[in-house]
């Protein structure tokens, strides 16, 4: 392995890991996929992405592994699994990490890197990857990619320390690999700000889609729902600003306009609820609510949404 030909590992080959791993592999990068339940299917049939942006994509013979002990150590690890499994994933990440490994957490929510950092070796770099993508897994080894696909990257912690140039060099290396793979990518000066910016969309749309069994088109098409979505977005913006993140005043309206131009989309939390998987309530709701409370900001609509989702989960509907 060398810096010129990095080995990339995908931990969590669902919609996110499957899409970005396939794009990198098709660009000629040495990509290795760790799978569990879908291993046999993907080994036999390969990976498929039905993309409205790039057309039908296939990786006929991906390098796949069911046992972490058989997978080689990697220079880069992209974590596409949900944040609800991070505690269990930490030993796997540590085992797969080559010296000076860069771990990119492609997850929603706030504080996911803070929770993961103490569980990882000090020698690894920890990055956050904020994915702007409409994608879901429709079958084992099959991803439906409806729109977008870019990734913004922020440095959290590791051997680069607080040196901005060293952090930027790491971020630019990953961003360039994504760009070579046909994925828009850019380094972000503040990981915290990037995460809050994504929460402005995720907090209303993820929760309301799961709660109301509705996609973005239906939610925006109802005037009452749209009012609530914008009000929740404004709550999130107020919390972000109180915590030092500068967000434009018109940011919620711009997000609403951008979402209206997207194809009808069912966010990840909807799929988690329908398939009775744990919803990412801690990262998308608990952590932002706690941070806002500490800053003296009230988020009543967000808090009500969070409690309703907790009710669904507690009663076997999530």
Coordinates of C-alpha atoms in Angstrom, one line a residue:
X1 CA 0.0 0.0 0.0
X2 CA 1.1 3.5 -0.6
X3 CA -0.3 7.1 -0.7
X4 CA -0.5 6.8 -4.5
X5 CA -2.6 3.7 -4.4
X6 CA -4.5 3.7 -1.1
X7 CA -6.5 0.7 0.0
X8 CA -10.1 1.7 0.9
X9 CA -12.4 -0.3 3.2
X10 CA -16.1 0.0 3.3
X11 CA -17.7 -0.8 6.7
X12 CA -21.4 -1.0 6.3
X13 CA -22.3 -1.8 2.6
X14 CA -25.8 -0.5 2.6
X15 CA -27.1 2.4 0.5
X16 CA -24.4 4.8 1.5
X17 CA -21.4 2.4 1.7
X18 CA -22.6 0.6 -1.4
X19 CA -23.0 3.7 -3.5
X20 CA -19.7 5.4 -2.6
X21 CA -17.7 2.1 -2.5
X22 CA -19.0 1.2 -6.0
X23 CA -18.1 4.7 -7.4
X24 CA -14.6 4.5 -6.0
X25 CA -14.0 1.0 -7.2
X26 CA -15.3 1.8 -10.7
X27 CA -12.7 4.7 -10.8
X28 CA -9.9 2.2 -10.2
X29 CA -9.4 2.4 -6.5
X30 CA -8.6 -0.7 -4.4
X31 CA -11.9 -1.0 -2.5
X32 CA -12.7 -3.8 -0.1
X33 CA -16.3 -4.4 1.3
X34 CA -17.2 -5.8 4.7
X35 CA -20.6 -7.5 4.7
X36 CA -22.6 -9.7 7.0
X37 CA -26.1 -10.9 5.9
X38 CA -25.7 -9.8 2.3
X39 CA -22.3 -11.4 1.8
X40 CA -23.4 -14.5 -0.2
X41 CA -25.7 -12.5 -2.5
X42 CA -23.1 -9.8 -3.3
X43 CA -20.4 -12.4 -3.8
X44 CA -22.6 -14.2 -6.3
X45 CA -24.3 -11.2 -8.1
X46 CA -22.1 -8.2 -7.4
X47 CA -23.1 -4.7 -6.4
X48 CA -25.7 -2.8 -8.4
X49 CA -26.7 0.9 -8.3
X50 CA -29.7 2.0 -10.3
X51 CA -28.8 5.7 -10.6
X52 CA -31.0 8.4 -12.0
X53 CA -27.8 10.5 -12.2
X54 CA -25.3 8.1 -13.7
X55 CA -27.4 5.4 -15.2
X56 CA -27.3 1.7 -14.2
X57 CA -23.9 0.9 -12.5
X58 CA -22.5 -2.5 -11.6
X59 CA -19.5 -3.9 -9.9
X60 CA -19.5 -7.5 -11.0
X61 CA -16.8 -8.9 -8.8
X62 CA -16.3 -6.7 -5.7
X63 CA -13.7 -7.6 -3.1
X64 CA -16.1 -8.8 -0.4
X65 CA -15.5 -10.3 3.1
X66 CA -17.8 -11.7 5.7
X67 CA -15.1 -12.1 8.4
X68 CA -13.1 -9.0 9.4
X69 CA -10.1 -11.2 10.1
X70 CA -9.9 -12.1 6.4
X71 CA -10.0 -8.4 5.2
X72 CA -6.7 -6.6 4.7
X73 CA -5.8 -3.5 6.7
X74 CA -6.8 -0.3 5.0
X75 CA -5.4 3.3 4.6
X76 CA -9.0 4.6 4.4
X77 CA -12.1 3.3 6.0
X78 CA -15.5 4.7 5.1
X79 CA -18.2 3.9 7.7
X80 CA -21.6 3.7 6.0
X81 CA -23.4 1.9 8.8
X82 CA -25.9 3.8 11.0
X83 CA -24.6 5.6 14.1
X84 CA -26.7 3.2 16.2
X85 CA -24.1 0.5 15.7
X86 CA -20.9 2.5 16.3
X87 CA -20.1 0.9 19.6
X88 CA -20.1 -2.5 18.0
X89 CA -18.2 -1.2 15.0
X90 CA -15.3 0.4 16.9
X91 CA -13.3 -2.9 17.4
X92 CA -13.8 -3.7 13.7
X93 CA -12.5 -0.3 12.6
X94 CA -9.5 -0.6 15.0
X95 CA -8.7 -4.1 13.5
X96 CA -8.9 -2.9 9.9
X97 CA -7.0 0.3 10.4
X98 CA -3.5 0.4 8.9
X99 CA -1.0 2.8 10.4
X100 CA -2.1 6.5 9.9
X101 CA -5.5 5.3 8.7
X102 CA -8.2 7.8 7.9
X103 CA -11.6 6.9 9.1
X104 CA -14.5 8.8 7.4
X105 CA -17.9 8.5 9.3
X106 CA -20.6 8.9 6.6
X107 CA -23.4 9.3 9.1
X108 CA -26.2 11.6 10.0
X109 CA -26.6 13.5 13.3
X110 CA -24.5 15.4 15.8
X111 CA -21.7 14.2 18.0
X112 CA -21.1 10.8 16.3
X113 CA -17.4 11.5 16.0
X114 CA -17.3 12.6 19.7
X115 CA -18.8 9.2 20.8
X116 CA -16.6 7.1 18.5
X117 CA -13.3 8.8 19.1
X118 CA -12.6 7.3 22.6
X119 CA -13.2 3.8 21.2
X120 CA -10.6 4.1 18.4
X121 CA -6.8 4.1 18.5
X122 CA -5.1 7.5 18.9
X123 CA -3.1 6.8 15.7
X124 CA -6.1 7.0 13.4
X125 CA -7.5 10.2 11.8
X126 CA -11.2 10.7 12.3
X127 CA -13.2 12.6 9.7
X128 CA -16.9 13.3 9.3
X129 CA -18.5 12.9 5.9
X130 CA -21.8 14.8 5.2
X131 CA -23.6 13.1 2.3
X132 CA -26.1 15.0 0.3
X133 CA -27.7 12.1 -1.4
X134 CA -31.1 10.5 -2.1
X135 CA -30.5 6.8 -2.0
X136 CA -31.9 3.7 -0.4
X137 CA -31.2 -0.1 -0.6
X138 CA -34.0 -1.9 -2.4
X139 CA -32.6 -5.5 -2.2
X140 CA -29.4 -7.2 -1.1
X141 CA -26.6 -5.6 -3.0
X142 CA -28.9 -3.2 -4.9
X143 CA -29.0 0.6 -4.3
X144 CA -31.6 3.0 -5.8
X145 CA -29.9 6.4 -6.3
X146 CA -32.5 9.0 -7.0
X147 CA -30.6 12.3 -6.9
X148 CA -27.6 14.3 -5.7
X149 CA -24.5 12.4 -4.2
X150 CA -22.0 15.0 -3.0
X151 CA -19.9 14.6 0.2
X152 CA -18.6 17.5 2.4
X153 CA -15.7 16.5 4.6
X154 CA -14.6 17.8 8.0
X155 CA -11.6 16.8 10.2
X156 CA -12.5 15.8 13.8
X157 CA -9.3 14.6 15.5
X158 CA -6.2 12.5 15.1
X159 CA -2.5 12.8 14.3
X160 CA -3.0 16.0 12.3
X161 CA -3.9 17.7 15.6
X162 CA -5.0 21.3 15.4
X163 CA -2.7 22.2 12.5
X164 CA -5.0 23.5 9.8
X165 CA -2.7 22.7 6.9
X166 CA -2.2 19.1 8.0
X167 CA -6.0 18.7 8.4
X168 CA -6.6 20.2 5.0
X169 CA -4.1 17.9 3.4
X170 CA -6.0 14.9 4.7
X171 CA -9.4 16.3 3.7
X172 CA -8.2 17.2 0.2
X173 CA -6.8 13.7 -0.3
X174 CA -10.2 12.1 0.3
X175 CA -12.1 14.9 -1.6
X176 CA -9.8 14.3 -4.7
X177 CA -10.5 10.6 -4.6
X178 CA -14.2 11.3 -4.5
X179 CA -13.9 13.7 -7.4
X180 CA -11.9 11.2 -9.4
X181 CA -14.8 8.8 -8.9
X182 CA -17.4 11.3 -10.2
X183 CA -18.6 12.4 -6.7
X184 CA -18.7 16.1 -5.8
X185 CA -16.7 16.7 -2.7
X186 CA -15.2 19.6 -0.7
X187 CA -13.4 20.1 2.6
X188 CA -15.3 22.0 5.3
X189 CA -13.5 24.4 7.6
X190 CA -15.8 23.4 10.5
X191 CA -17.2 19.9 11.0
X192 CA -19.6 21.2 13.6
X193 CA -21.1 23.7 11.3
X194 CA -21.4 21.2 8.5
X195 CA -23.2 18.8 10.8
X196 CA -25.7 21.5 12.0
X197 CA -26.3 22.5 8.4
X198 CA -27.3 19.0 7.5
X199 CA -29.5 18.7 10.7
X200 CA -31.6 21.6 9.4
X201 CA -32.9 19.2 6.8
X202 CA -32.6 15.9 8.6
X203 CA -34.5 16.9 11.8
X204 CA -37.8 17.8 10.1
X205 CA -37.8 15.5 7.1
X206 CA -36.5 12.3 8.7
X207 CA -38.8 12.4 11.6
X208 CA -41.9 13.6 9.8
X209 CA -41.5 11.0 7.1
X210 CA -41.3 8.2 9.7
X211 CA -44.1 9.6 11.8
X212 CA -46.5 10.4 8.9
X213 CA -45.6 7.7 6.5
X214 CA -45.0 10.3 3.8
X215 CA -42.2 11.3 1.4
X216 CA -40.9 14.8 0.6
X217 CA -43.5 15.5 -2.1
X218 CA -46.5 14.8 0.1
X219 CA -45.0 16.8 3.1
X220 CA -44.2 19.8 1.0
X221 CA -47.5 19.6 -0.8
X222 CA -49.4 20.1 2.4
X223 CA -49.5 23.7 3.5
X224 CA -49.8 22.8 7.2
X225 CA -46.9 20.3 7.1
X226 CA -44.7 22.8 5.2
X227 CA -45.3 25.5 7.9
X228 CA -44.2 23.0 10.6
X229 CA -41.2 21.9 8.5
X230 CA -40.0 25.5 8.2
X231 CA -40.6 26.2 11.9
X232 CA -38.5 23.1 12.9
X233 CA -35.8 24.2 10.5
X234 CA -35.7 27.7 12.1
X235 CA -35.4 26.0 15.6
X236 CA -32.4 24.1 14.4
X237 CA -30.8 27.2 12.9
X238 CA -31.4 29.1 16.1
X239 CA -29.6 26.4 18.1
X240 CA -26.7 26.3 15.6
X241 CA -26.2 30.1 15.8
X242 CA -26.3 30.0 19.6
X243 CA -23.5 27.4 19.4
X244 CA -21.3 29.6 17.1
X245 CA -22.3 28.2 13.7
X246 CA -23.1 31.0 11.2
X247 CA -26.1 30.0 9.1
X248 CA -27.8 32.4 6.6
X249 CA -31.2 33.7 7.6
X250 CA -32.7 32.3 4.3
X251 CA -31.2 28.9 4.7
X252 CA -34.5 27.1 5.6
X253 CA -36.2 28.6 2.6
X254 CA -33.3 27.6 0.3
X255 CA -33.5 24.0 1.6
X256 CA -37.3 23.9 1.0
X257 CA -36.8 25.1 -2.5
X258 CA -34.1 22.6 -3.2
X259 CA -36.1 19.8 -1.8
X260 CA -39.1 20.7 -3.9
X261 CA -36.9 20.2 -7.0
X262 CA -35.9 16.7 -5.9
X263 CA -37.8 13.6 -6.9
X264 CA -40.1 12.4 -4.2
X265 CA -37.9 10.9 -1.5
X266 CA -38.4 8.8 1.6
X267 CA -35.5 9.5 4.0
X268 CA -33.5 6.9 5.8
X269 CA -35.5 7.1 9.1
X270 CA -38.7 6.1 7.1
X271 CA -37.0 3.0 5.9
X272 CA -35.6 2.2 9.4
X273 CA -39.1 2.4 10.8
X274 CA -40.8 0.3 8.1
X275 CA -38.1 -2.4 8.4
X276 CA -38.2 -2.3 12.2
X277 CA -34.6 -1.2 12.5
X278 CA -33.4 1.2 15.3
X279 CA -33.9 4.8 14.2
X280 CA -31.1 7.2 14.7
X281 CA -32.9 9.2 17.4
X282 CA -29.8 9.8 19.6
X283 CA -27.7 11.4 16.9
X284 CA -30.4 13.3 15.0
X285 CA -32.5 14.4 18.0
X286 CA -31.1 13.7 21.5
X287 CA -27.6 15.2 20.8
X288 CA -28.9 18.5 19.1
X289 CA -31.6 18.9 21.8
X290 CA -29.0 18.5 24.6
X291 CA -26.6 20.9 22.9
X292 CA -29.3 23.5 22.4
X293 CA -30.5 23.2 26.0
X294 CA -26.9 23.8 27.2
X295 CA -26.8 26.9 25.1
X296 CA -30.1 28.1 26.5
X297 CA -32.1 27.6 23.3
X298 CA -35.6 26.0 23.4
X299 CA -36.6 23.7 20.6
X300 CA -40.2 22.7 21.4
X301 CA -41.3 21.4 18.0
X302 CA -38.2 19.4 17.6
X303 CA -38.6 18.0 21.1
X304 CA -42.3 17.0 20.5
X305 CA -41.2 15.3 17.2
X306 CA -38.5 13.4 19.1
X307 CA -40.9 12.2 21.8
X308 CA -43.4 11.0 19.2
X309 CA -40.7 9.0 17.5
X310 CA -39.7 7.5 20.8
X311 CA -43.3 6.5 21.3
X312 CA -43.3 4.7 17.9
X313 CA -40.1 2.9 18.8
X314 CA -41.2 1.9 22.3
X315 CA -44.5 0.5 21.0
X316 CA -42.9 -1.7 18.3
X317 CA -43.5 0.6 15.4
X318 CA -39.9 1.7 14.9

